[in-house]
Short mmCIF file of C-alpha atoms in Angstrom, two decimals:
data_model
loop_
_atom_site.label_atom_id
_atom_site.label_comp_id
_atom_site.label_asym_id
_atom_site.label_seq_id
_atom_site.Cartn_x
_atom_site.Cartn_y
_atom_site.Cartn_z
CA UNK A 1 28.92 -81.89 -30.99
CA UNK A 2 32.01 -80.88 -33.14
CA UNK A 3 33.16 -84.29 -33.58
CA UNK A 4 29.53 -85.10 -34.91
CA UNK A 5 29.09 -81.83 -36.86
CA UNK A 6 32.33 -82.61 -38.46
CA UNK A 7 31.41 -86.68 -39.27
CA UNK A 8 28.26 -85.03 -40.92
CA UNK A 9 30.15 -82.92 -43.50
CA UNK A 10 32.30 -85.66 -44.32
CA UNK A 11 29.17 -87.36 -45.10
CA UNK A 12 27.68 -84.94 -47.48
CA UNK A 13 30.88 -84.58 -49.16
CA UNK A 14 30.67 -88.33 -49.39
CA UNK A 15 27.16 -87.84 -51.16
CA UNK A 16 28.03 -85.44 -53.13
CA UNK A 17 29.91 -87.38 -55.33
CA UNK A 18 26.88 -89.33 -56.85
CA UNK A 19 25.61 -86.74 -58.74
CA UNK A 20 28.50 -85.12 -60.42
CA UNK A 21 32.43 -85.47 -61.49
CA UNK A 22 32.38 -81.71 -61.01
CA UNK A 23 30.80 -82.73 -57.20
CA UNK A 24 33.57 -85.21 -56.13
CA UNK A 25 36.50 -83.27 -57.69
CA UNK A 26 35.19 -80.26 -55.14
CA UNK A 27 34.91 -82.66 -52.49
CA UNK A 28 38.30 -83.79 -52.83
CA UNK A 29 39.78 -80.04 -52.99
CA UNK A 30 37.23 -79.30 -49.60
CA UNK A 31 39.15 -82.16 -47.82
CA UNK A 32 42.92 -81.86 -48.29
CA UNK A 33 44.86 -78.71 -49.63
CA UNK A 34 48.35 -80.94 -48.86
CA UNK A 35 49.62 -82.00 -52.20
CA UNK A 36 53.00 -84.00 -53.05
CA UNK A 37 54.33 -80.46 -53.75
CA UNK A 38 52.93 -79.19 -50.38
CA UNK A 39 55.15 -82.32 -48.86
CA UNK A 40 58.06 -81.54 -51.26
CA UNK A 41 58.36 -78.22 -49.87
CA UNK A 42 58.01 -79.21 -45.79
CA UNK A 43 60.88 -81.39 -46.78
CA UNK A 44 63.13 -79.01 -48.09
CA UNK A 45 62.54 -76.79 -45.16
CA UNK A 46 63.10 -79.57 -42.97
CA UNK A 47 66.33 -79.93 -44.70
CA UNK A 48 67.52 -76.56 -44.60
CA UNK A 49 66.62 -76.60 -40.93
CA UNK A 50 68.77 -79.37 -40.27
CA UNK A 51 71.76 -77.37 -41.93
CA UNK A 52 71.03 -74.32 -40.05
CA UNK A 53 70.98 -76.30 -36.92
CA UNK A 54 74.61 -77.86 -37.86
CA UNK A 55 76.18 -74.53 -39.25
CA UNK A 56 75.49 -73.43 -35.79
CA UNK A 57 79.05 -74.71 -34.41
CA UNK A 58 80.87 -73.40 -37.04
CA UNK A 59 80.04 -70.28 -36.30
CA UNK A 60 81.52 -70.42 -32.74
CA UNK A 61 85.15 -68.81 -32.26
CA UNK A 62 87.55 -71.11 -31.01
CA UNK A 63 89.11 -69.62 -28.35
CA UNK A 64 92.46 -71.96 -27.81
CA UNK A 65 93.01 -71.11 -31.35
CA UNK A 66 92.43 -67.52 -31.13
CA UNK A 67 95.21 -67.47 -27.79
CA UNK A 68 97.88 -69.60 -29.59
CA UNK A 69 97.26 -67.34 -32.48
CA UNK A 70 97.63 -64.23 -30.65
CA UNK A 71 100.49 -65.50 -28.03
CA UNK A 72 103.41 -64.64 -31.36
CA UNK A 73 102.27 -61.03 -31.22
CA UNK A 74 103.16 -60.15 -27.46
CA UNK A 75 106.80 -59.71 -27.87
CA UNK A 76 105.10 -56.12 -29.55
CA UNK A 77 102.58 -54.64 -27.78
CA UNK A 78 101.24 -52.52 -30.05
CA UNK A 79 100.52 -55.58 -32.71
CA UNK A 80 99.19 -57.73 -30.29
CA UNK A 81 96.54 -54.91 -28.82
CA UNK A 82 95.34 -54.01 -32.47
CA UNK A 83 95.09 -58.02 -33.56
CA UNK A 84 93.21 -58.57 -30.53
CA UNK A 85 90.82 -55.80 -30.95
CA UNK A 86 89.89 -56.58 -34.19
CA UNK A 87 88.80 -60.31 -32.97
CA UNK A 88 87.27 -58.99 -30.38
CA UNK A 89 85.25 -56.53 -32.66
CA UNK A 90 84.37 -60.00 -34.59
CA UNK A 91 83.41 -61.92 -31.58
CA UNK A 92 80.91 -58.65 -30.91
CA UNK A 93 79.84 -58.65 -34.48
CA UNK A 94 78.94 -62.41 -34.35
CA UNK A 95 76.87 -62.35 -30.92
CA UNK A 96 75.08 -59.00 -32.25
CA UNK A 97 74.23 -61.44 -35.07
CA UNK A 98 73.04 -64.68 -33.21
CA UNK A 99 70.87 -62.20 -30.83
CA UNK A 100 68.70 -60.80 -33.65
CA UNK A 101 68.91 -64.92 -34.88
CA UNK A 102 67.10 -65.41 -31.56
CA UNK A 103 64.35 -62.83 -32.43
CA UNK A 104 63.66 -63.75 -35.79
CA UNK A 105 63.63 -68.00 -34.69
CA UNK A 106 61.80 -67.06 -32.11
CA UNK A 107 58.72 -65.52 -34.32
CA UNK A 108 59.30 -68.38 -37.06
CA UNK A 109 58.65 -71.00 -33.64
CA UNK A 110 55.37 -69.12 -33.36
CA UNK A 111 54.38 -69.38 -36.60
CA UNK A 112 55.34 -73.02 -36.98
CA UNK A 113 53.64 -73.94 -34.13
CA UNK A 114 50.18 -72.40 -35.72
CA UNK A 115 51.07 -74.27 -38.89
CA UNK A 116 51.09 -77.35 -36.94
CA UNK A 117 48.25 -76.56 -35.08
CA UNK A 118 46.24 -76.79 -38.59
CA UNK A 119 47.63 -79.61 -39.96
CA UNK A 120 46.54 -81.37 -37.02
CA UNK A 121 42.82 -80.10 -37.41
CA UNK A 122 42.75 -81.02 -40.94
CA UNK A 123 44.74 -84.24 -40.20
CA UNK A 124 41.26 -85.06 -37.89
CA UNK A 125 39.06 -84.16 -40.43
CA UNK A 126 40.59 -86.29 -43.24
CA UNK A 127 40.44 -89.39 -40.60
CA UNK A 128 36.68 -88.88 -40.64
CA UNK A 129 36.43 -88.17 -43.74
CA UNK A 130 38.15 -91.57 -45.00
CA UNK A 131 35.71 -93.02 -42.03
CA UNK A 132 32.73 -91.76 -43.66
CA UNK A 133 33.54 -92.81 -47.07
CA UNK A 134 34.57 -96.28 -45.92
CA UNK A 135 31.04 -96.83 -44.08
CA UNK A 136 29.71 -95.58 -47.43
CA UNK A 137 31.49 -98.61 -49.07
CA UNK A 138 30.49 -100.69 -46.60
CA UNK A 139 26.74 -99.89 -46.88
CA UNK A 140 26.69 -100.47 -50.64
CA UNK A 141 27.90 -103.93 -50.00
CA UNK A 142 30.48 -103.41 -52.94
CA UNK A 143 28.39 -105.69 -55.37
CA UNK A 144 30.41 -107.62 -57.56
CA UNK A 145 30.06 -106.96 -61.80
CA UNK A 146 28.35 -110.07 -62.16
CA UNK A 147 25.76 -109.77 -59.16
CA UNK A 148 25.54 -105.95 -60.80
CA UNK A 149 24.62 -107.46 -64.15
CA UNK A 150 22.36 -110.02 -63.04
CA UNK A 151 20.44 -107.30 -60.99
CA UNK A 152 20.17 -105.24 -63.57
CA UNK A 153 16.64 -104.72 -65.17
CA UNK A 154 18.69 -103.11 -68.77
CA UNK A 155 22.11 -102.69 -70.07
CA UNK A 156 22.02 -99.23 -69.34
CA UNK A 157 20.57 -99.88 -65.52
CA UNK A 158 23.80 -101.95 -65.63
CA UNK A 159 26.23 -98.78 -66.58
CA UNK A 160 24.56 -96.95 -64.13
CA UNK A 161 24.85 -99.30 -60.80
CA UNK A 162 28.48 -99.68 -62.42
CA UNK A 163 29.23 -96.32 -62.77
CA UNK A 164 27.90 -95.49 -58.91
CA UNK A 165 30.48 -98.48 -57.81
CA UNK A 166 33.27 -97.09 -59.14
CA UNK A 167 32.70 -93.46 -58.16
CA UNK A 168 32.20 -94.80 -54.14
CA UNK A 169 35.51 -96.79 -54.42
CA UNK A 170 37.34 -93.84 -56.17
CA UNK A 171 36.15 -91.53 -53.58
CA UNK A 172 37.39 -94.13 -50.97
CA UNK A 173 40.97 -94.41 -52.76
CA UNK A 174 41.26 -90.77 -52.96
CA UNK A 175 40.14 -89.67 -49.20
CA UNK A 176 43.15 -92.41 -48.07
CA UNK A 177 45.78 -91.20 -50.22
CA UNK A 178 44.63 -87.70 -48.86
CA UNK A 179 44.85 -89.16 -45.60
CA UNK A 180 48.41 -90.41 -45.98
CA UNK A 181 49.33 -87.09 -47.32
CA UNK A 182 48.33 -85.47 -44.20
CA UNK A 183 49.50 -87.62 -41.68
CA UNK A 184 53.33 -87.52 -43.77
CA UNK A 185 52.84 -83.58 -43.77
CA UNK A 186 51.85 -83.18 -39.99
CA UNK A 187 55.21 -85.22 -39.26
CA UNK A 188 57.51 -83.48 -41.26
CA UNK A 189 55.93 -80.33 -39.10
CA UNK A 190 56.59 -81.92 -36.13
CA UNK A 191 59.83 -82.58 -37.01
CA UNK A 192 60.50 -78.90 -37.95
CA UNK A 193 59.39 -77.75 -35.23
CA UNK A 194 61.22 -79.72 -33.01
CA UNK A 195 64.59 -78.76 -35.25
CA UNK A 196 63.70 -74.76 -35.15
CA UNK A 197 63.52 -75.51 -30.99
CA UNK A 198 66.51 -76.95 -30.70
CA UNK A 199 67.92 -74.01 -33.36
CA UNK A 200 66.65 -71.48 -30.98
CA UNK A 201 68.56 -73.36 -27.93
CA UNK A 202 71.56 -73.55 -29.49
CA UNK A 203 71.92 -70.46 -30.46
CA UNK A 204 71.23 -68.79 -26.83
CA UNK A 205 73.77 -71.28 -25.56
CA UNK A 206 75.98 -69.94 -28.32
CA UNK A 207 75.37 -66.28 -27.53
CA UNK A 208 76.40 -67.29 -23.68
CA UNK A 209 79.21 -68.98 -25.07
CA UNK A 210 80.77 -65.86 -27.14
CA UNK A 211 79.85 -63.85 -24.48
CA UNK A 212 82.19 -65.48 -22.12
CA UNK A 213 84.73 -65.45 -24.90
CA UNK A 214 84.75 -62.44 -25.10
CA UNK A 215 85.45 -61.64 -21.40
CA UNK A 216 88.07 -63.97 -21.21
CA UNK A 217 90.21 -62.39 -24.03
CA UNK A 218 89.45 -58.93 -22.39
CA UNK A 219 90.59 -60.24 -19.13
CA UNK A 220 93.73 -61.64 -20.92
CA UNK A 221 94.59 -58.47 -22.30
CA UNK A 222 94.20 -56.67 -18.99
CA UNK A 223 97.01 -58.84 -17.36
CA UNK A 224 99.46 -58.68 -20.46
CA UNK A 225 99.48 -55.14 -20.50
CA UNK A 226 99.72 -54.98 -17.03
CA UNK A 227 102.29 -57.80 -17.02
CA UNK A 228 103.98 -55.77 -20.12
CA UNK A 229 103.91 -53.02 -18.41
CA UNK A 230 105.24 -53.94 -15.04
CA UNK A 231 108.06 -56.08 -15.79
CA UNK A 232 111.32 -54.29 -14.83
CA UNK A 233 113.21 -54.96 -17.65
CA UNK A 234 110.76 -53.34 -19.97
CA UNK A 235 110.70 -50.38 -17.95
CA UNK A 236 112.71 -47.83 -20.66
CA UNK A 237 111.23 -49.55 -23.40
CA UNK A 238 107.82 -49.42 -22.25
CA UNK A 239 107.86 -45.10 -21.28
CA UNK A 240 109.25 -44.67 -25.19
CA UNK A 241 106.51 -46.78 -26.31
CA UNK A 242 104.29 -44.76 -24.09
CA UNK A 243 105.46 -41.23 -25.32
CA UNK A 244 105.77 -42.20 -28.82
CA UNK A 245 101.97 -43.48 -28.44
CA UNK A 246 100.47 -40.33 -27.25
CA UNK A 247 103.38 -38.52 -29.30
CA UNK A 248 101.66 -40.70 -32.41
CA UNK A 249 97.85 -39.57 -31.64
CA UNK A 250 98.89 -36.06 -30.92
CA UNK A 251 100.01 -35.95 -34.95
CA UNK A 252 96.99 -37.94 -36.19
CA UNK A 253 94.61 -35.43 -34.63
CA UNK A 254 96.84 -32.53 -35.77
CA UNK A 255 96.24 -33.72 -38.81
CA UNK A 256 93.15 -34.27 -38.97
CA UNK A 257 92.73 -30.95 -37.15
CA UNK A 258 94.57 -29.42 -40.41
CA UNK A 259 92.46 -31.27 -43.13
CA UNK A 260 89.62 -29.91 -41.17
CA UNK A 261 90.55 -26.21 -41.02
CA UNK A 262 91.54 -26.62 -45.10
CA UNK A 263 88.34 -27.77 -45.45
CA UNK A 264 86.77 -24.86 -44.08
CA UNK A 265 88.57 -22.89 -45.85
CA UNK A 266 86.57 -23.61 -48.62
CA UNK A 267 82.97 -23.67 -47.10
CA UNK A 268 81.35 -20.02 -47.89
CA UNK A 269 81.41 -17.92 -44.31
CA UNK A 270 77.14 -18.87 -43.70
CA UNK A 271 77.98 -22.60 -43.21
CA UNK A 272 81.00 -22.61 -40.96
CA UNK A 273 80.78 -24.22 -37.84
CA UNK A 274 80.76 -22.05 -34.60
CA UNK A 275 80.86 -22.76 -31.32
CA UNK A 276 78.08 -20.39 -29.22
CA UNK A 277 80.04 -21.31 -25.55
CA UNK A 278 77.26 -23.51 -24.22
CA UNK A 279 78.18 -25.58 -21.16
CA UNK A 280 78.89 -29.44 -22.76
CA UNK A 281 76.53 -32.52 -22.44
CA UNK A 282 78.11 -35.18 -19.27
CA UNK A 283 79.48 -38.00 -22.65
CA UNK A 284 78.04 -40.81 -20.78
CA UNK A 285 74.75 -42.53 -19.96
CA UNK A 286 76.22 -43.69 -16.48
CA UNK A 287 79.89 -44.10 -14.94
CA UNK A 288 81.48 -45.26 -11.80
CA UNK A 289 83.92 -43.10 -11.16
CA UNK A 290 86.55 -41.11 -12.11
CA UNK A 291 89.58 -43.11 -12.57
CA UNK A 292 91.80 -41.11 -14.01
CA UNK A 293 92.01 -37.24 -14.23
CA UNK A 294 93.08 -34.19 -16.50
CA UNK A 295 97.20 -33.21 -16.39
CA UNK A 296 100.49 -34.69 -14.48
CA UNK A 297 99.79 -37.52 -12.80
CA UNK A 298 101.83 -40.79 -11.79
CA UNK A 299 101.40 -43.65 -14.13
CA UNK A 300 99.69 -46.65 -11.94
CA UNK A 301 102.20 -49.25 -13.29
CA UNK A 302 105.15 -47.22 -14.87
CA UNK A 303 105.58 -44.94 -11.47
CA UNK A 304 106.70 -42.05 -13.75
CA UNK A 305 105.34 -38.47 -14.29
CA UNK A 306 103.23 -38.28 -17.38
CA UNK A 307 100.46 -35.74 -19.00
CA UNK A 308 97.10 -37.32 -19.13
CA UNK A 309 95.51 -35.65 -21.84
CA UNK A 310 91.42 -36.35 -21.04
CA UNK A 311 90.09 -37.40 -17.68
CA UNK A 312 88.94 -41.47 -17.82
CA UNK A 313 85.75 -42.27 -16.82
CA UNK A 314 84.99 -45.76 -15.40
CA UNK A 315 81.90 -47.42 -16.99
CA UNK A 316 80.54 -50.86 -17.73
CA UNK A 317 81.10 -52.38 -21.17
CA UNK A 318 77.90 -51.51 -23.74
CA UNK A 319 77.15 -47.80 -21.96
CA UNK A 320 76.21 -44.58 -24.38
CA UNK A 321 78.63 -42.83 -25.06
CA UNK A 322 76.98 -38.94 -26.28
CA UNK A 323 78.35 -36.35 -28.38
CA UNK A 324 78.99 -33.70 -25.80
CA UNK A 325 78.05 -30.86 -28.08
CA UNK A 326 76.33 -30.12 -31.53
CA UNK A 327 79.44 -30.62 -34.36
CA UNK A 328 80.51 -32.87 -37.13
CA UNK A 329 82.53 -35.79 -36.77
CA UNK A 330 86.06 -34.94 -37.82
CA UNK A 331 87.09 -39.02 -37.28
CA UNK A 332 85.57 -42.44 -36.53
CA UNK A 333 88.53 -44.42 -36.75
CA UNK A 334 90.75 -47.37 -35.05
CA UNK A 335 94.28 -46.86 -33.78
CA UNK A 336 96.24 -49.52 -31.44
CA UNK A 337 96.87 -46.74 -28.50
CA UNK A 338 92.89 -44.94 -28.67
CA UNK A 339 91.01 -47.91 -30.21
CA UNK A 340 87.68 -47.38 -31.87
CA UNK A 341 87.62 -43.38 -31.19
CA UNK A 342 85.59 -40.60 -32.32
CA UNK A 343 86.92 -36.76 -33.04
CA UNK A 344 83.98 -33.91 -33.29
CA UNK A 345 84.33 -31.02 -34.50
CA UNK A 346 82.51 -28.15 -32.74
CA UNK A 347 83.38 -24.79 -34.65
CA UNK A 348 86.25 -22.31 -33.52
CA UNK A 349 88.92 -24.62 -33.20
CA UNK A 350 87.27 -26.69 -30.45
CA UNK A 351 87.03 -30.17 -30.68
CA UNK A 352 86.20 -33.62 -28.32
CA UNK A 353 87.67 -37.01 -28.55
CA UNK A 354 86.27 -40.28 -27.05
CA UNK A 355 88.35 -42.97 -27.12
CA UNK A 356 88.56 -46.89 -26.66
CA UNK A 357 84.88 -47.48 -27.55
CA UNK A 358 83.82 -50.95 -27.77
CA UNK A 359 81.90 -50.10 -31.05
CA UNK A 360 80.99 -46.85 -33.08
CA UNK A 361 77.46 -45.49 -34.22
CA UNK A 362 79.07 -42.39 -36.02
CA UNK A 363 81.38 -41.98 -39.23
CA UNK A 364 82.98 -39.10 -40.82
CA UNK A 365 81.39 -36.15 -41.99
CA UNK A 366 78.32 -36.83 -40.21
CA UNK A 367 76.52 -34.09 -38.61
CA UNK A 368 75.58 -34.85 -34.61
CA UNK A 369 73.65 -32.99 -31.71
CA UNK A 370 74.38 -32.40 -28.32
CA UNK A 371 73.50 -35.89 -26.73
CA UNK A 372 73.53 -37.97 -29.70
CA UNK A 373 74.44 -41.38 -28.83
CA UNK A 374 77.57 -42.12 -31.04
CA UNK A 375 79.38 -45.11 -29.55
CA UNK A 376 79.94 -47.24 -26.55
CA UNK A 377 81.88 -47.80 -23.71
CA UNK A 378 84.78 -50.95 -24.08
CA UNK A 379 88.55 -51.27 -23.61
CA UNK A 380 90.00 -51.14 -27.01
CA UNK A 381 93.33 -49.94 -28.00
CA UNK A 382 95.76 -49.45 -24.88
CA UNK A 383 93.20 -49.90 -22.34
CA UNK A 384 93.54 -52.46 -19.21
CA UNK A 385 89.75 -52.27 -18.50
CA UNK A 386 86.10 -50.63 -19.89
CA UNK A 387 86.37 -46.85 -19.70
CA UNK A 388 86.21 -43.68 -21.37
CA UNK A 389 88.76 -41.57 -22.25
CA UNK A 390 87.72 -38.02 -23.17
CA UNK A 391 89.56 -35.49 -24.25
CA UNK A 392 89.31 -31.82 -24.95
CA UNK A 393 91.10 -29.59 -27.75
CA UNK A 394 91.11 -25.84 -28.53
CA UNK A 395 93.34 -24.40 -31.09
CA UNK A 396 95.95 -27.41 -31.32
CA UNK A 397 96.05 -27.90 -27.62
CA UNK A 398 94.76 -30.23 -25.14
CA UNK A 399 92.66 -28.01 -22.15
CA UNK A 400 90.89 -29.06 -19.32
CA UNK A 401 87.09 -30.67 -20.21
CA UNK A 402 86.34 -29.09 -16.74
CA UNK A 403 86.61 -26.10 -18.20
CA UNK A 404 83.06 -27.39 -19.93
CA UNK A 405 81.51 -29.62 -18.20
CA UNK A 406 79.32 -29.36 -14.99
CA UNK A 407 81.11 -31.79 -12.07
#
C-alpha cells in the first residue's frame, strides 16, 4: 500500500507539470532537496573523515622511543622521575582526550546513520518518481515534430502539442538527473558512515593501546627505583639523595607556609582562616591498606632508620582523593620527590598535604570544603607504586594525622 501510495504521488507530480512552469518547478523541489552543493558538501566531510581516520596513528605515543629517550636520564634519579612524569601526565592527557572522542563519534554514528536512513527513503521515491515520468513518456508515444505538425488542426494547436512534448521530456530529464544525484549522495553516506565506524574502532583500540602504555612505563619506573635504590654501591649516595629530598620539600612548604602567614597578615581579622577542631574527612574514596605509617620506620629497600612524615595509603590508580577539611589551597604544584601534590591551608597554622597524585582538580588560592574531591590517586614523583601520601602540619612541624582522623 505504501509502495502504491507513493507511485501515485509521483504520478500527480508527473501531471502537474502540464498546466504550469510554476507546477513542474514545485514538482521538481517536492522530489529531490540533494543539489550539486548538497553532494559538494558530503564530499568534503567524507574527506575530512578520511583525515581524521589517518591522524589517528599519529596521535599514538611511541613507546620504544619514549624508553630510549628516557634510558640517558637514569644515571640521575631525580631527572629521570620528573621527565617521566611529565610523559606520563601526556599519555593521561591524550587517552582523557580520545575517551570523550569516543562519546562525541559515537553520537555523530547515530546521527549519520538517520541521515542515511533518509537518503535511502528519498533515494526510493526518486526511483518511482523517474518510473512514473518515464511511463508518462511512454504513453504519449513521444510524437515526432513532423507527425505533431501534420496532426495539427492550426499553427497554434501545433505550439501547443509541441509545447506539452517538451515539458514531458524535460520533466523526464530532470527526475533522472535528480535520480543520479541521489543515488551519488546515498553513497558518499554510506561511505561516511562506514569511515566514522571504523574512526570510532580505532580510537577504542587506541585508548587500550595508551592505556597499556601507560602501565608499562609505570611498571618501569617501579623497578628502576627499586633497582636504583637497591644496588649496593649506591647505597650512600642514594640516603643523601633521600634526606636532601625530604630536606628539599620540608623548605618548599616552609615557604610556602611563610608566603601564606604574610599573606594573612594583610587580610582584615573577619576573613582569616580558623580552624574550629573538627575531627578531619578519611582523604580517600577507597584504599587497601596502610602501607606505610606516621614516624621512624625502616626504609623497605635502604634498611636504614628514617622519619616518615605522612602515613601512605595504598589505593588503585584514578581514586578521589578529598580535601580532608574546609581551607584554601596553599599549593597545587609538581616536584620530582612529591609529584603532582596539593597543600591546604586550614586556619591556625594547620595545614594537609597529599602527594603523588596522578592528576589535580584544585589550583592555588582556591577555596575547598571538607570532602571536596581535589585530585587522584597515581605514583608520581618518588613513588614505586599508586598511593597516597598524606601528611599533616601544625605550626612548622609535621604531627601525627591520627591525631585527626578517625582509624
Amino acid at each position: 500500500m505504501v509502495r502504491k501510495g507513493r507511485w501515485i504521488t509521483c504520478l500527480a507530480l508527473v501531471l502537474a507539470l502540464l498546466f504550469s512552469d510554476a507546477a513542474l518547478a514545485a514538482a521538481s523541489a517536492a522530489t529531490s532537496s540533494i543539489t550539486s552543493e548538497s553532494i559538494k558538501e558530503k564530499e568534503k566531510q567524507v574527506s575530512e573523515a578520511k583525515k581524521e581516520k589517518k591522524d589517528l596513528q599519529n596521535g599514538l605515543t611511541d613507546l620504544q622511543k619514549l624508553k630510549k629517550s628516557l634510558e640517558a636520564q637514569k644515571a640521575d634519579l631525580s631527572n629521570y622521575v620528573k621527565e617521566l612524569d611529565a610523559n606520563l601526565a601526556r599519555i593521561e592527557q591524550n587517552i582523557t582526550e580520545l575517551e570523550g572522542k569516543i562519546a562525541g563519534k559515537e553520537d555523530e554514528i547515530s546521527q549519520k546513520e538517520l541521515e542515511l536512513e533518509r537518503a535511502l527513503e528519498q533515494e526510493e521515491f526518486q526511483k518511482e518518481s523517474v518510473a512514473a515520468s518515464i511511463r508518462l513518456i511512454y504513453e504519449s508515444g513521444n510524437p515526432s515534430m513532423v507527425d505533431l505538425m501534420l496532426k495539427a488542426k492550426s499553427f497554434a494547436d501545433f505550439l501547443n502539442k509541441a509545447d506539452y512534448v517538451e515539458r514531458v521530456l524535460s520533466y523526464g530529464y530532470q527526475m533522472w538527473e535528480n535520480y543520479e544525484n541521489i543515488r551519488m549522495y546515498v553513497e558518499l553516506c554510506k561511505e561516511e558512515l562506514e569511515l566514522e565506524k571504523d574512526i570510532l574502532n580505532e580510537t577504542k583500540a587506541n585508548v587500550k593501546q595508551e592505556q597499556q602504555t601507560l602501565e608499562e612505563l609505570v611498571e618501569q619506573k617501579r623497578q628502576d627505583i627499586i633497582s636504583y635504590e637497591a644496588d649496593i654501591r649506591n647505597k650512600d649516595k642514594v640516603i643523601k639523595e633521600y634526606e636532601a629530598e625530604i630536606k628539599a620539600q620540608e623548605e618548599e612548604i616552609k615557604l610556602l607556609e611563610a608566603a601564606i602567614a604574610e599573606e594573612k597578615k594583610k587580610l582584615l581579622e573577619s576573613q582569616k582562616l580558623t580552624y574550629d577542631g573538627g575531627m578531619f574527612k578519611f582523604p580517600l574514596a577507597t584504599y587497601t591498606r596502610i602501607s606505610d605509617e606516621y614516624g621512624m620506620r625502616l626504609h623497605p629497600i635502604l634498611k636504614v632508620q628514617q622519619f616518615h612524615n605522612g602515613v601512605d595509603f595504598a589505593s588503585p590508580k584514578g581514586t578521589a582523593i578529598y580535601a580532608a577539611y574546609d581551607g584554601k589551597v596553599a599549593a597545587a604544584a609538581y616536584s620530582s620527590s612529591m609529584g603532582n601534590y596539593v597543600m591546604i591551608d586550614h586556619g591556625d597554622g594547620l595545614f594537609t598535604i597529599y602527594m603523588h597524585a596522578s592528576v589535580l582538580y584544585v589550583k592555588k588560592n582556591q577555596v575547598v570544603v571538607k570532602g571536596e574531591k581535589i585530585a587522584a590517586v597515581g605514583s608520581t614523583g618518588r613513588s614505586t607504586g599508586n598511593h597516597l601520601h598524606f601528611s599533616v602540619r601544625l605550626n612548622g612541624e609535621y604531627v601525627s594525622p591520627w591525631n585527626y582522623l578517625k582509624k
